[in-house]
Amino acid sequence: MLGLGLAGLGYASVVERNWFRLRRFDVPVLERGRRPVRVLHLSDLHLTPRRDMLITWVRSLGALEPDLVVNTGDSIAHPDAVPSLLYALEPLLSRPGLFVYGSNDLYAPKPKNPARYLWRTSKNDRRQHVPSLPWEELGAGMAAEGWLDMNNTTARIKVGDLDVAVAGIHDSHIDLDRYDRVAGPAPADADLRLGVMHSPEPRNMTRFAADGYQLLLAGHTHGGQLCVPFYGALVTNCGIDRARVKGLSRHDSAWLHVSAGLGTSPYAPVRFACFPEATLLTLVPRR
């Protein structure tokens, strides 16, 4: 049994953690007659400077030439990771892009017992009061290339042939979400109404949907990170249910995509039955 356990740990930490996958979904959210648009959804890289395999794989995504890139946060996990992240994103930074922050863009991870997630979320774990990661440098680096900072704000952006209205919020996991700042009916004249957040908390998703946002993008959950084959995630680490811990689903009137993300905390560098992923969403006309 010990040998089997060690083999499983080795697989989860060395093999599956670095077995990156690109998932693809069609999302029927556009008006009839509209040309399809491709959105690359990235999340939860938790990048440290020496994750060379992850950096190389993210750079390869530039060949997809997406119409829009959306980064839903937890991009870094080390004070020196911003140059590595910008290098990883370099082939994508020339594309239209949006980003929000996750808690781990502000506060460095600390050693913890990963099993605690089986009975509680990490929402109240933060003990730091002053950010310990260079979140301002991170945001400035992406914004300098034209990506929009969507933390608690709204914007309009041209994506392919579409005029897209976007609303985004900061991370609810550390109580920095301020939905009231973006609240109100989404612009009815937009071709697409997009809501962006880090943690998929139902209370915020419900407000996005009620305001008329048609597609919601989030990350944070890591897809459960340690899953049971043929059963799925044991926990979500937020308010969303296990059935929607990753992938494409519905929330009220909106489509919802939750990314299982590409990384892990440096102190829990394992994945099991939950491959690291990015997602290419092809937005197509409704039937």
PDB file of C-alpha atoms in Angstrom:
ATOM      1  CA  MET A   1       0.000   0.000   0.000  1.00  0.00           C
ATOM      2  CA  LEU A   2       2.840   2.392   0.812  1.00  0.00           C
ATOM      3  CA  GLY A   3       4.376   1.792  -2.600  1.00  0.00           C
ATOM      4  CA  LEU A   4       1.046   2.405  -4.306  1.00  0.00           C
ATOM      5  CA  GLY A   5       0.578   5.636  -2.366  1.00  0.00           C
ATOM      6  CA  LEU A   6       4.038   6.868  -3.278  1.00  0.00           C
ATOM      7  CA  ALA A   7       3.431   6.008  -6.922  1.00  0.00           C
ATOM      8  CA  GLY A   8       0.169   7.962  -6.845  1.00  0.00           C
ATOM      9  CA  LEU A   9       1.870  10.958  -5.242  1.00  0.00           C
ATOM     10  CA  GLY A  10       4.645  10.858  -7.825  1.00  0.00           C
ATOM     11  CA  TYR A  11       2.104  10.741 -10.656  1.00  0.00           C
ATOM     12  CA  ALA A  12       0.088  13.624  -9.195  1.00  0.00           C
ATOM     13  CA  SER A  13       3.103  15.864  -8.557  1.00  0.00           C
ATOM     14  CA  VAL A  14       5.312  15.104 -11.570  1.00  0.00           C
ATOM     15  CA  VAL A  15       3.123  13.763 -14.378  1.00  0.00           C
ATOM     16  CA  GLU A  16      -0.416  15.111 -14.163  1.00  0.00           C
ATOM     17  CA  ARG A  17       0.606  18.503 -12.753  1.00  0.00           C
ATOM     18  CA  ASN A  18       2.590  19.089 -15.952  1.00  0.00           C
ATOM     19  CA  TRP A  19       0.195  17.406 -18.395  1.00  0.00           C
ATOM     20  CA  PHE A  20      -1.361  20.609 -19.733  1.00  0.00           C
ATOM     21  CA  ARG A  21      -4.485  20.396 -21.852  1.00  0.00           C
ATOM     22  CA  LEU A  22      -6.480  22.739 -24.052  1.00  0.00           C
ATOM     23  CA  ARG A  23     -10.218  22.232 -23.663  1.00  0.00           C
ATOM     24  CA  ARG A  24     -12.650  23.471 -26.302  1.00  0.00           C
ATOM     25  CA  PHE A  25     -16.315  24.428 -26.026  1.00  0.00           C
ATOM     26  CA  ASP A  26     -18.806  26.029 -28.374  1.00  0.00           C
ATOM     27  CA  VAL A  27     -21.015  28.584 -26.609  1.00  0.00           C
ATOM     28  CA  PRO A  28     -24.261  29.500 -28.436  1.00  0.00           C
ATOM     29  CA  VAL A  29     -24.483  33.063 -27.212  1.00  0.00           C
ATOM     30  CA  LEU A  30     -24.409  35.275 -30.334  1.00  0.00           C
ATOM     31  CA  GLU A  31     -27.219  36.608 -32.488  1.00  0.00           C
ATOM     32  CA  ARG A  32     -27.971  34.774 -35.710  1.00  0.00           C
ATOM     33  CA  GLY A  33     -25.758  35.789 -38.601  1.00  0.00           C
ATOM     34  CA  ARG A  34     -22.793  36.715 -36.415  1.00  0.00           C
ATOM     35  CA  ARG A  35     -19.363  35.352 -37.222  1.00  0.00           C
ATOM     36  CA  PRO A  36     -17.939  33.018 -34.531  1.00  0.00           C
ATOM     37  CA  VAL A  37     -15.445  34.547 -32.109  1.00  0.00           C
ATOM     38  CA  ARG A  38     -12.792  32.653 -30.136  1.00  0.00           C
ATOM     39  CA  VAL A  39     -12.044  33.486 -26.486  1.00  0.00           C
ATOM     40  CA  LEU A  40      -9.016  31.972 -24.747  1.00  0.00           C
ATOM     41  CA  HIS A  41      -9.678  31.618 -21.014  1.00  0.00           C
ATOM     42  CA  LEU A  42      -6.604  31.395 -18.762  1.00  0.00           C
ATOM     43  CA  SER A  43      -6.669  31.132 -14.985  1.00  0.00           C
ATOM     44  CA  ASP A  44      -4.730  30.162 -11.874  1.00  0.00           C
ATOM     45  CA  LEU A  45      -1.215  29.803 -13.245  1.00  0.00           C
ATOM     46  CA  HIS A  46       0.218  30.391  -9.733  1.00  0.00           C
ATOM     47  CA  LEU A  47       3.471  30.966 -11.574  1.00  0.00           C
ATOM     48  CA  THR A  48       6.908  30.736 -10.008  1.00  0.00           C
ATOM     49  CA  PRO A  49      10.003  31.720 -12.016  1.00  0.00           C
ATOM     50  CA  ARG A  50      11.208  28.179 -12.769  1.00  0.00           C
ATOM     51  CA  ARG A  51       7.996  26.582 -14.056  1.00  0.00           C
ATOM     52  CA  ASP A  52       9.637  26.213 -17.469  1.00  0.00           C
ATOM     53  CA  MET A  53       7.223  23.584 -18.815  1.00  0.00           C
ATOM     54  CA  LEU A  54       4.216  25.719 -17.924  1.00  0.00           C
ATOM     55  CA  ILE A  55       5.788  28.863 -19.369  1.00  0.00           C
ATOM     56  CA  THR A  56       6.621  27.109 -22.640  1.00  0.00           C
ATOM     57  CA  TRP A  57       3.116  25.636 -22.925  1.00  0.00           C
ATOM     58  CA  VAL A  58       1.405  28.995 -22.331  1.00  0.00           C
ATOM     59  CA  ARG A  59       3.631  30.598 -24.975  1.00  0.00           C
ATOM     60  CA  SER A  60       2.509  27.927 -27.440  1.00  0.00           C
ATOM     61  CA  LEU A  61      -1.091  29.159 -27.113  1.00  0.00           C
ATOM     62  CA  GLY A  62      -0.179  32.197 -29.175  1.00  0.00           C
ATOM     63  CA  ALA A  63      -0.509  29.976 -32.257  1.00  0.00           C
ATOM     64  CA  LEU A  64      -4.283  29.837 -31.609  1.00  0.00           C
ATOM     65  CA  GLU A  65      -4.573  33.552 -32.455  1.00  0.00           C
ATOM     66  CA  PRO A  66      -7.679  34.031 -30.263  1.00  0.00           C
ATOM     67  CA  ASP A  67      -9.899  37.059 -30.764  1.00  0.00           C
ATOM     68  CA  LEU A  68      -9.854  37.745 -27.004  1.00  0.00           C
ATOM     69  CA  VAL A  69      -7.819  36.509 -24.027  1.00  0.00           C
ATOM     70  CA  VAL A  70      -9.374  36.552 -20.543  1.00  0.00           C
ATOM     71  CA  ASN A  71      -7.190  35.966 -17.475  1.00  0.00           C
ATOM     72  CA  THR A  72      -9.266  35.320 -14.347  1.00  0.00           C
ATOM     73  CA  GLY A  73      -6.483  35.690 -11.822  1.00  0.00           C
ATOM     74  CA  ASP A  74      -4.112  33.962  -9.398  1.00  0.00           C
ATOM     75  CA  SER A  75      -1.417  34.452 -12.028  1.00  0.00           C
ATOM     76  CA  ILE A  76       1.638  34.509  -9.753  1.00  0.00           C
ATOM     77  CA  ALA A  77       2.872  32.787  -6.593  1.00  0.00           C
ATOM     78  CA  HIS A  78       6.307  34.355  -6.094  1.00  0.00           C
ATOM     79  CA  PRO A  79       7.619  37.938  -5.717  1.00  0.00           C
ATOM     80  CA  ASP A  80       9.894  37.486  -8.748  1.00  0.00           C
ATOM     81  CA  ALA A  81       7.320  35.869 -11.035  1.00  0.00           C
ATOM     82  CA  VAL A  82       6.039  38.883 -12.963  1.00  0.00           C
ATOM     83  CA  PRO A  83       8.779  38.863 -15.648  1.00  0.00           C
ATOM     84  CA  SER A  84       8.235  35.135 -16.135  1.00  0.00           C
ATOM     85  CA  LEU A  85       4.496  35.630 -16.462  1.00  0.00           C
ATOM     86  CA  LEU A  86       4.854  38.423 -19.008  1.00  0.00           C
ATOM     87  CA  TYR A  87       7.284  36.266 -20.967  1.00  0.00           C
ATOM     88  CA  ALA A  88       4.785  33.381 -20.912  1.00  0.00           C
ATOM     89  CA  LEU A  89       2.005  35.691 -22.098  1.00  0.00           C
ATOM     90  CA  GLU A  90       4.132  37.538 -24.654  1.00  0.00           C
ATOM     91  CA  PRO A  91       2.694  35.798 -27.754  1.00  0.00           C
ATOM     92  CA  LEU A  92      -0.828  36.623 -26.499  1.00  0.00           C
ATOM     93  CA  LEU A  93      -0.357  40.199 -25.309  1.00  0.00           C
ATOM     94  CA  SER A  94      -0.801  41.558 -28.822  1.00  0.00           C
ATOM     95  CA  ARG A  95      -4.363  40.180 -28.807  1.00  0.00           C
ATOM     96  CA  PRO A  96      -7.252  42.016 -27.090  1.00  0.00           C
ATOM     97  CA  GLY A  97      -7.258  40.971 -23.440  1.00  0.00           C
ATOM     98  CA  LEU A  98      -8.885  41.407 -20.027  1.00  0.00           C
ATOM     99  CA  PHE A  99      -7.810  40.486 -16.517  1.00  0.00           C
ATOM    100  CA  VAL A 100      -8.939  40.412 -12.912  1.00  0.00           C
ATOM    101  CA  TYR A 101      -6.941  39.555  -9.807  1.00  0.00           C
ATOM    102  CA  GLY A 102      -7.203  36.593  -7.481  1.00  0.00           C
ATOM    103  CA  SER A 103      -6.102  36.598  -3.851  1.00  0.00           C
ATOM    104  CA  ASN A 104      -2.790  34.977  -4.736  1.00  0.00           C
ATOM    105  CA  ASP A 105      -1.865  37.893  -6.973  1.00  0.00           C
ATOM    106  CA  LEU A 106      -1.685  39.978  -3.789  1.00  0.00           C
ATOM    107  CA  TYR A 107      -0.778  37.586  -0.985  1.00  0.00           C
ATOM    108  CA  ALA A 108       1.997  35.022  -1.222  1.00  0.00           C
ATOM    109  CA  PRO A 109       1.034  31.409  -0.462  1.00  0.00           C
ATOM    110  CA  LYS A 110       2.083  29.889   2.836  1.00  0.00           C
ATOM    111  CA  PRO A 111       2.564  26.271   3.925  1.00  0.00           C
ATOM    112  CA  LYS A 112      -0.792  24.772   4.902  1.00  0.00           C
ATOM    113  CA  ASN A 113      -2.328  21.364   5.354  1.00  0.00           C
ATOM    114  CA  PRO A 114      -4.087  20.787   1.997  1.00  0.00           C
ATOM    115  CA  ALA A 115      -6.487  18.316   3.599  1.00  0.00           C
ATOM    116  CA  ARG A 116      -8.236  21.182   5.390  1.00  0.00           C
ATOM    117  CA  TYR A 117     -10.141  21.921   2.178  1.00  0.00           C
ATOM    118  CA  LEU A 118     -12.126  18.735   2.768  1.00  0.00           C
ATOM    119  CA  TRP A 119     -14.126  20.412   5.528  1.00  0.00           C
ATOM    120  CA  ARG A 120     -13.743  24.180   4.950  1.00  0.00           C
ATOM    121  CA  THR A 121     -12.794  26.771   2.353  1.00  0.00           C
ATOM    122  CA  SER A 122      -9.687  28.938   2.494  1.00  0.00           C
ATOM    123  CA  LYS A 123     -11.727  32.152   2.555  1.00  0.00           C
ATOM    124  CA  ASN A 124     -10.710  33.227   6.055  1.00  0.00           C
ATOM    125  CA  ASP A 125      -7.142  31.909   5.980  1.00  0.00           C
ATOM    126  CA  ARG A 126      -5.479  35.192   5.036  1.00  0.00           C
ATOM    127  CA  ARG A 127      -3.497  36.655   7.925  1.00  0.00           C
ATOM    128  CA  GLN A 128      -1.561  39.227   5.900  1.00  0.00           C
ATOM    129  CA  HIS A 129      -2.843  42.791   5.883  1.00  0.00           C
ATOM    130  CA  VAL A 130      -0.328  44.259   3.446  1.00  0.00           C
ATOM    131  CA  PRO A 131       0.074  42.653   0.008  1.00  0.00           C
ATOM    132  CA  SER A 132       3.288  40.652  -0.256  1.00  0.00           C
ATOM    133  CA  LEU A 133       3.255  40.100  -4.025  1.00  0.00           C
ATOM    134  CA  PRO A 134       3.836  42.761  -6.720  1.00  0.00           C
ATOM    135  CA  TRP A 135       0.221  42.954  -7.906  1.00  0.00           C
ATOM    136  CA  GLU A 136       0.621  46.516  -9.155  1.00  0.00           C
ATOM    137  CA  GLU A 137       3.588  45.517 -11.315  1.00  0.00           C
ATOM    138  CA  LEU A 138       1.619  42.520 -12.543  1.00  0.00           C
ATOM    139  CA  GLY A 139      -1.341  44.637 -13.588  1.00  0.00           C
ATOM    140  CA  ALA A 140       0.814  47.365 -15.089  1.00  0.00           C
ATOM    141  CA  GLY A 141       2.665  44.817 -17.204  1.00  0.00           C
ATOM    142  CA  MET A 142      -0.525  43.484 -18.767  1.00  0.00           C
ATOM    143  CA  ALA A 143      -2.148  46.912 -19.070  1.00  0.00           C
ATOM    144  CA  ALA A 144       0.930  48.308 -20.822  1.00  0.00           C
ATOM    145  CA  GLU A 145       0.255  45.875 -23.671  1.00  0.00           C
ATOM    146  CA  GLY A 146      -3.375  46.961 -23.921  1.00  0.00           C
ATOM    147  CA  TRP A 147      -5.141  44.412 -21.726  1.00  0.00           C
ATOM    148  CA  LEU A 148      -7.968  45.920 -19.683  1.00  0.00           C
ATOM    149  CA  ASP A 149      -7.936  45.849 -15.883  1.00  0.00           C
ATOM    150  CA  MET A 150     -11.487  44.761 -15.068  1.00  0.00           C
ATOM    151  CA  ASN A 151     -11.344  44.774 -11.262  1.00  0.00           C
ATOM    152  CA  ASN A 152     -14.639  46.332 -10.099  1.00  0.00           C
ATOM    153  CA  THR A 153     -15.217  48.217 -13.335  1.00  0.00           C
ATOM    154  CA  THR A 154     -16.914  48.122 -16.730  1.00  0.00           C
ATOM    155  CA  ALA A 155     -15.638  48.636 -20.261  1.00  0.00           C
ATOM    156  CA  ARG A 156     -16.451  48.242 -23.944  1.00  0.00           C
ATOM    157  CA  ILE A 157     -14.045  46.370 -26.222  1.00  0.00           C
ATOM    158  CA  LYS A 158     -13.976  45.388 -29.887  1.00  0.00           C
ATOM    159  CA  VAL A 159     -13.601  41.616 -30.317  1.00  0.00           C
ATOM    160  CA  GLY A 160     -13.588  40.457 -33.910  1.00  0.00           C
ATOM    161  CA  ASP A 161     -16.780  41.897 -35.387  1.00  0.00           C
ATOM    162  CA  LEU A 162     -18.384  42.256 -31.965  1.00  0.00           C
ATOM    163  CA  ASP A 163     -18.919  45.229 -29.701  1.00  0.00           C
ATOM    164  CA  VAL A 164     -18.538  43.622 -26.258  1.00  0.00           C
ATOM    165  CA  ALA A 165     -19.683  45.119 -22.954  1.00  0.00           C
ATOM    166  CA  VAL A 166     -17.633  43.780 -20.033  1.00  0.00           C
ATOM    167  CA  ALA A 167     -18.126  43.994 -16.281  1.00  0.00           C
ATOM    168  CA  GLY A 168     -15.548  42.597 -13.878  1.00  0.00           C
ATOM    169  CA  ILE A 169     -15.088  42.286 -10.142  1.00  0.00           C
ATOM    170  CA  HIS A 170     -12.121  41.771  -7.833  1.00  0.00           C
ATOM    171  CA  ASP A 171     -11.783  38.596  -5.795  1.00  0.00           C
ATOM    172  CA  SER A 172     -14.699  37.769  -3.500  1.00  0.00           C
ATOM    173  CA  HIS A 173     -12.498  35.248  -1.687  1.00  0.00           C
ATOM    174  CA  ILE A 174     -10.746  38.147   0.059  1.00  0.00           C
ATOM    175  CA  ASP A 175     -13.815  40.417   0.136  1.00  0.00           C
ATOM    176  CA  LEU A 176     -12.515  42.843  -2.488  1.00  0.00           C
ATOM    177  CA  ASP A 177     -15.440  42.331  -4.856  1.00  0.00           C
ATOM    178  CA  ARG A 178     -17.583  45.451  -5.222  1.00  0.00           C
ATOM    179  CA  TYR A 179     -20.436  44.453  -7.452  1.00  0.00           C
ATOM    180  CA  ASP A 180     -22.316  47.653  -6.657  1.00  0.00           C
ATOM    181  CA  ARG A 181     -19.700  49.536  -8.702  1.00  0.00           C
ATOM    182  CA  VAL A 182     -20.700  47.650 -11.862  1.00  0.00           C
ATOM    183  CA  ALA A 183     -24.350  47.018 -11.024  1.00  0.00           C
ATOM    184  CA  GLY A 184     -27.167  47.906 -13.370  1.00  0.00           C
ATOM    185  CA  PRO A 185     -28.522  46.659 -16.667  1.00  0.00           C
ATOM    186  CA  ALA A 186     -25.803  45.655 -19.111  1.00  0.00           C
ATOM    187  CA  PRO A 187     -25.779  47.786 -22.283  1.00  0.00           C
ATOM    188  CA  ALA A 188     -28.571  46.494 -24.487  1.00  0.00           C
ATOM    189  CA  ASP A 189     -26.846  47.691 -27.666  1.00  0.00           C
ATOM    190  CA  ALA A 190     -23.769  45.475 -27.129  1.00  0.00           C
ATOM    191  CA  ASP A 191     -23.344  42.396 -29.317  1.00  0.00           C
ATOM    192  CA  LEU A 192     -22.136  40.426 -26.289  1.00  0.00           C
ATOM    193  CA  ARG A 193     -22.299  41.077 -22.549  1.00  0.00           C
ATOM    194  CA  LEU A 194     -19.455  39.416 -20.614  1.00  0.00           C
ATOM    195  CA  GLY A 195     -18.976  39.095 -16.838  1.00  0.00           C
ATOM    196  CA  VAL A 196     -15.525  38.326 -15.421  1.00  0.00           C
ATOM    197  CA  MET A 197     -14.523  37.293 -11.887  1.00  0.00           C
ATOM    198  CA  HIS A 198     -11.966  35.145 -10.092  1.00  0.00           C
ATOM    199  CA  SER A 199     -14.067  33.114  -7.663  1.00  0.00           C
ATOM    200  CA  PRO A 200     -17.442  31.811  -8.939  1.00  0.00           C
ATOM    201  CA  GLU A 201     -19.582  32.856  -6.007  1.00  0.00           C
ATOM    202  CA  PRO A 202     -23.281  32.290  -6.780  1.00  0.00           C
ATOM    203  CA  ARG A 203     -24.354  35.599  -5.207  1.00  0.00           C
ATOM    204  CA  ASN A 204     -22.256  37.527  -7.732  1.00  0.00           C
ATOM    205  CA  MET A 205     -23.110  35.262 -10.657  1.00  0.00           C
ATOM    206  CA  THR A 206     -26.801  35.745  -9.936  1.00  0.00           C
ATOM    207  CA  ARG A 207     -26.383  39.515 -10.073  1.00  0.00           C
ATOM    208  CA  PHE A 208     -24.409  39.327 -13.326  1.00  0.00           C
ATOM    209  CA  ALA A 209     -27.151  37.211 -14.906  1.00  0.00           C
ATOM    210  CA  ALA A 210     -29.937  39.454 -13.602  1.00  0.00           C
ATOM    211  CA  ASP A 211     -28.178  42.465 -15.095  1.00  0.00           C
ATOM    212  CA  GLY A 212     -28.163  40.802 -18.503  1.00  0.00           C
ATOM    213  CA  TYR A 213     -24.617  39.448 -18.821  1.00  0.00           C
ATOM    214  CA  GLN A 214     -24.739  36.449 -21.132  1.00  0.00           C
ATOM    215  CA  LEU A 215     -21.391  34.740 -20.515  1.00  0.00           C
ATOM    216  CA  LEU A 216     -19.604  34.560 -17.150  1.00  0.00           C
ATOM    217  CA  LEU A 217     -15.952  33.514 -16.773  1.00  0.00           C
ATOM    218  CA  ALA A 218     -14.271  32.476 -13.505  1.00  0.00           C
ATOM    219  CA  GLY A 219     -11.457  30.348 -12.117  1.00  0.00           C
ATOM    220  CA  HIS A 220     -10.268  29.753  -8.523  1.00  0.00           C
ATOM    221  CA  THR A 221     -11.573  26.217  -7.993  1.00  0.00           C
ATOM    222  CA  HIS A 222      -8.680  24.344  -9.682  1.00  0.00           C
ATOM    223  CA  GLY A 223     -11.448  21.979 -10.770  1.00  0.00           C
ATOM    224  CA  GLY A 224     -11.232  20.449  -7.304  1.00  0.00           C
ATOM    225  CA  GLN A 225      -7.496  19.737  -7.880  1.00  0.00           C
ATOM    226  CA  LEU A 226      -7.642  16.326  -6.167  1.00  0.00           C
ATOM    227  CA  CYS A 227     -10.565  14.454  -7.666  1.00  0.00           C
ATOM    228  CA  VAL A 228     -11.915  10.914  -7.500  1.00  0.00           C
ATOM    229  CA  PRO A 229     -12.205   9.114 -10.851  1.00  0.00           C
ATOM    230  CA  PHE A 230     -15.852   8.647 -11.930  1.00  0.00           C
ATOM    231  CA  TYR A 231     -16.956  10.834  -8.991  1.00  0.00           C
ATOM    232  CA  GLY A 232     -15.287  14.179  -9.546  1.00  0.00           C
ATOM    233  CA  ALA A 233     -14.302  16.978  -7.207  1.00  0.00           C
ATOM    234  CA  LEU A 234     -14.566  16.520  -3.472  1.00  0.00           C
ATOM    235  CA  VAL A 235     -14.640  20.280  -2.778  1.00  0.00           C
ATOM    236  CA  THR A 236     -14.829  23.585  -4.678  1.00  0.00           C
ATOM    237  CA  ASN A 237     -13.227  25.994  -2.133  1.00  0.00           C
ATOM    238  CA  CYS A 238     -16.047  28.493  -2.713  1.00  0.00           C
ATOM    239  CA  GLY A 239     -19.834  28.651  -2.863  1.00  0.00           C
ATOM    240  CA  ILE A 240     -20.358  26.940  -6.206  1.00  0.00           C
ATOM    241  CA  ASP A 241     -21.595  23.346  -6.252  1.00  0.00           C
ATOM    242  CA  ARG A 242     -19.347  20.403  -7.162  1.00  0.00           C
ATOM    243  CA  ALA A 243     -21.192  19.707 -10.418  1.00  0.00           C
ATOM    244  CA  ARG A 244     -20.045  23.066 -11.824  1.00  0.00           C
ATOM    245  CA  VAL A 245     -16.530  23.112 -10.380  1.00  0.00           C
ATOM    246  CA  LYS A 246     -15.106  23.290 -13.908  1.00  0.00           C
ATOM    247  CA  GLY A 247     -16.275  23.468 -17.498  1.00  0.00           C
ATOM    248  CA  LEU A 248     -19.285  24.980 -19.219  1.00  0.00           C
ATOM    249  CA  SER A 249     -22.681  25.125 -17.529  1.00  0.00           C
ATOM    250  CA  ARG A 250     -25.584  27.491 -16.929  1.00  0.00           C
ATOM    251  CA  HIS A 251     -26.283  29.961 -14.151  1.00  0.00           C
ATOM    252  CA  ASP A 252     -29.793  31.352 -14.364  1.00  0.00           C
ATOM    253  CA  SER A 253     -30.038  32.975 -17.819  1.00  0.00           C
ATOM    254  CA  ALA A 254     -26.254  33.093 -18.400  1.00  0.00           C
ATOM    255  CA  TRP A 255     -23.640  30.672 -19.638  1.00  0.00           C
ATOM    256  CA  LEU A 256     -20.882  30.028 -17.102  1.00  0.00           C
ATOM    257  CA  HIS A 257     -17.384  28.752 -17.743  1.00  0.00           C
ATOM    258  CA  VAL A 258     -15.190  27.851 -14.760  1.00  0.00           C
ATOM    259  CA  SER A 259     -11.570  27.098 -15.599  1.00  0.00           C
ATOM    260  CA  ALA A 260      -9.790  24.333 -13.724  1.00  0.00           C
ATOM    261  CA  GLY A 261      -6.667  26.448 -14.149  1.00  0.00           C
ATOM    262  CA  LEU A 262      -3.086  25.691 -15.044  1.00  0.00           C
ATOM    263  CA  GLY A 263      -1.200  25.727 -11.765  1.00  0.00           C
ATOM    264  CA  THR A 264      -1.194  24.853  -8.094  1.00  0.00           C
ATOM    265  CA  SER A 265       0.086  26.412  -4.909  1.00  0.00           C
ATOM    266  CA  PRO A 266       3.836  25.794  -4.555  1.00  0.00           C
ATOM    267  CA  TYR A 267       2.982  24.147  -1.228  1.00  0.00           C
ATOM    268  CA  ALA A 268       0.473  21.706  -2.748  1.00  0.00           C
ATOM    269  CA  PRO A 269       2.061  20.889  -6.129  1.00  0.00           C
ATOM    270  CA  VAL A 270      -0.222  17.997  -7.039  1.00  0.00           C
ATOM    271  CA  ARG A 271      -3.204  17.291  -9.276  1.00  0.00           C
ATOM    272  CA  PHE A 272      -5.102  14.042  -9.505  1.00  0.00           C
ATOM    273  CA  ALA A 273      -7.863  13.230 -12.022  1.00  0.00           C
ATOM    274  CA  CYS A 274      -7.977  16.965 -12.768  1.00  0.00           C
ATOM    275  CA  PHE A 275      -5.564  17.975 -15.523  1.00  0.00           C
ATOM    276  CA  PRO A 276      -4.260  21.560 -15.682  1.00  0.00           C
ATOM    277  CA  GLU A 277      -6.003  23.366 -18.498  1.00  0.00           C
ATOM    278  CA  ALA A 278      -6.710  26.425 -20.551  1.00  0.00           C
ATOM    279  CA  THR A 279      -9.923  26.695 -22.567  1.00  0.00           C
ATOM    280  CA  LEU A 280     -10.739  27.948 -26.040  1.00  0.00           C
ATOM    281  CA  LEU A 281     -14.360  29.052 -26.109  1.00  0.00           C
ATOM    282  CA  THR A 282     -15.838  29.500 -29.577  1.00  0.00           C
ATOM    283  CA  LEU A 283     -18.799  31.835 -29.355  1.00  0.00           C
ATOM    284  CA  VAL A 284     -21.355  30.892 -32.008  1.00  0.00           C
ATOM    285  CA  PRO A 285     -24.867  32.047 -32.936  1.00  0.00           C
ATOM    286  CA  ARG A 286     -27.843  30.719 -31.032  1.00  0.00           C
ATOM    287  CA  ARG A 287     -30.050  28.323 -32.958  1.00  0.00           C
TER     288      ARG A 287
END
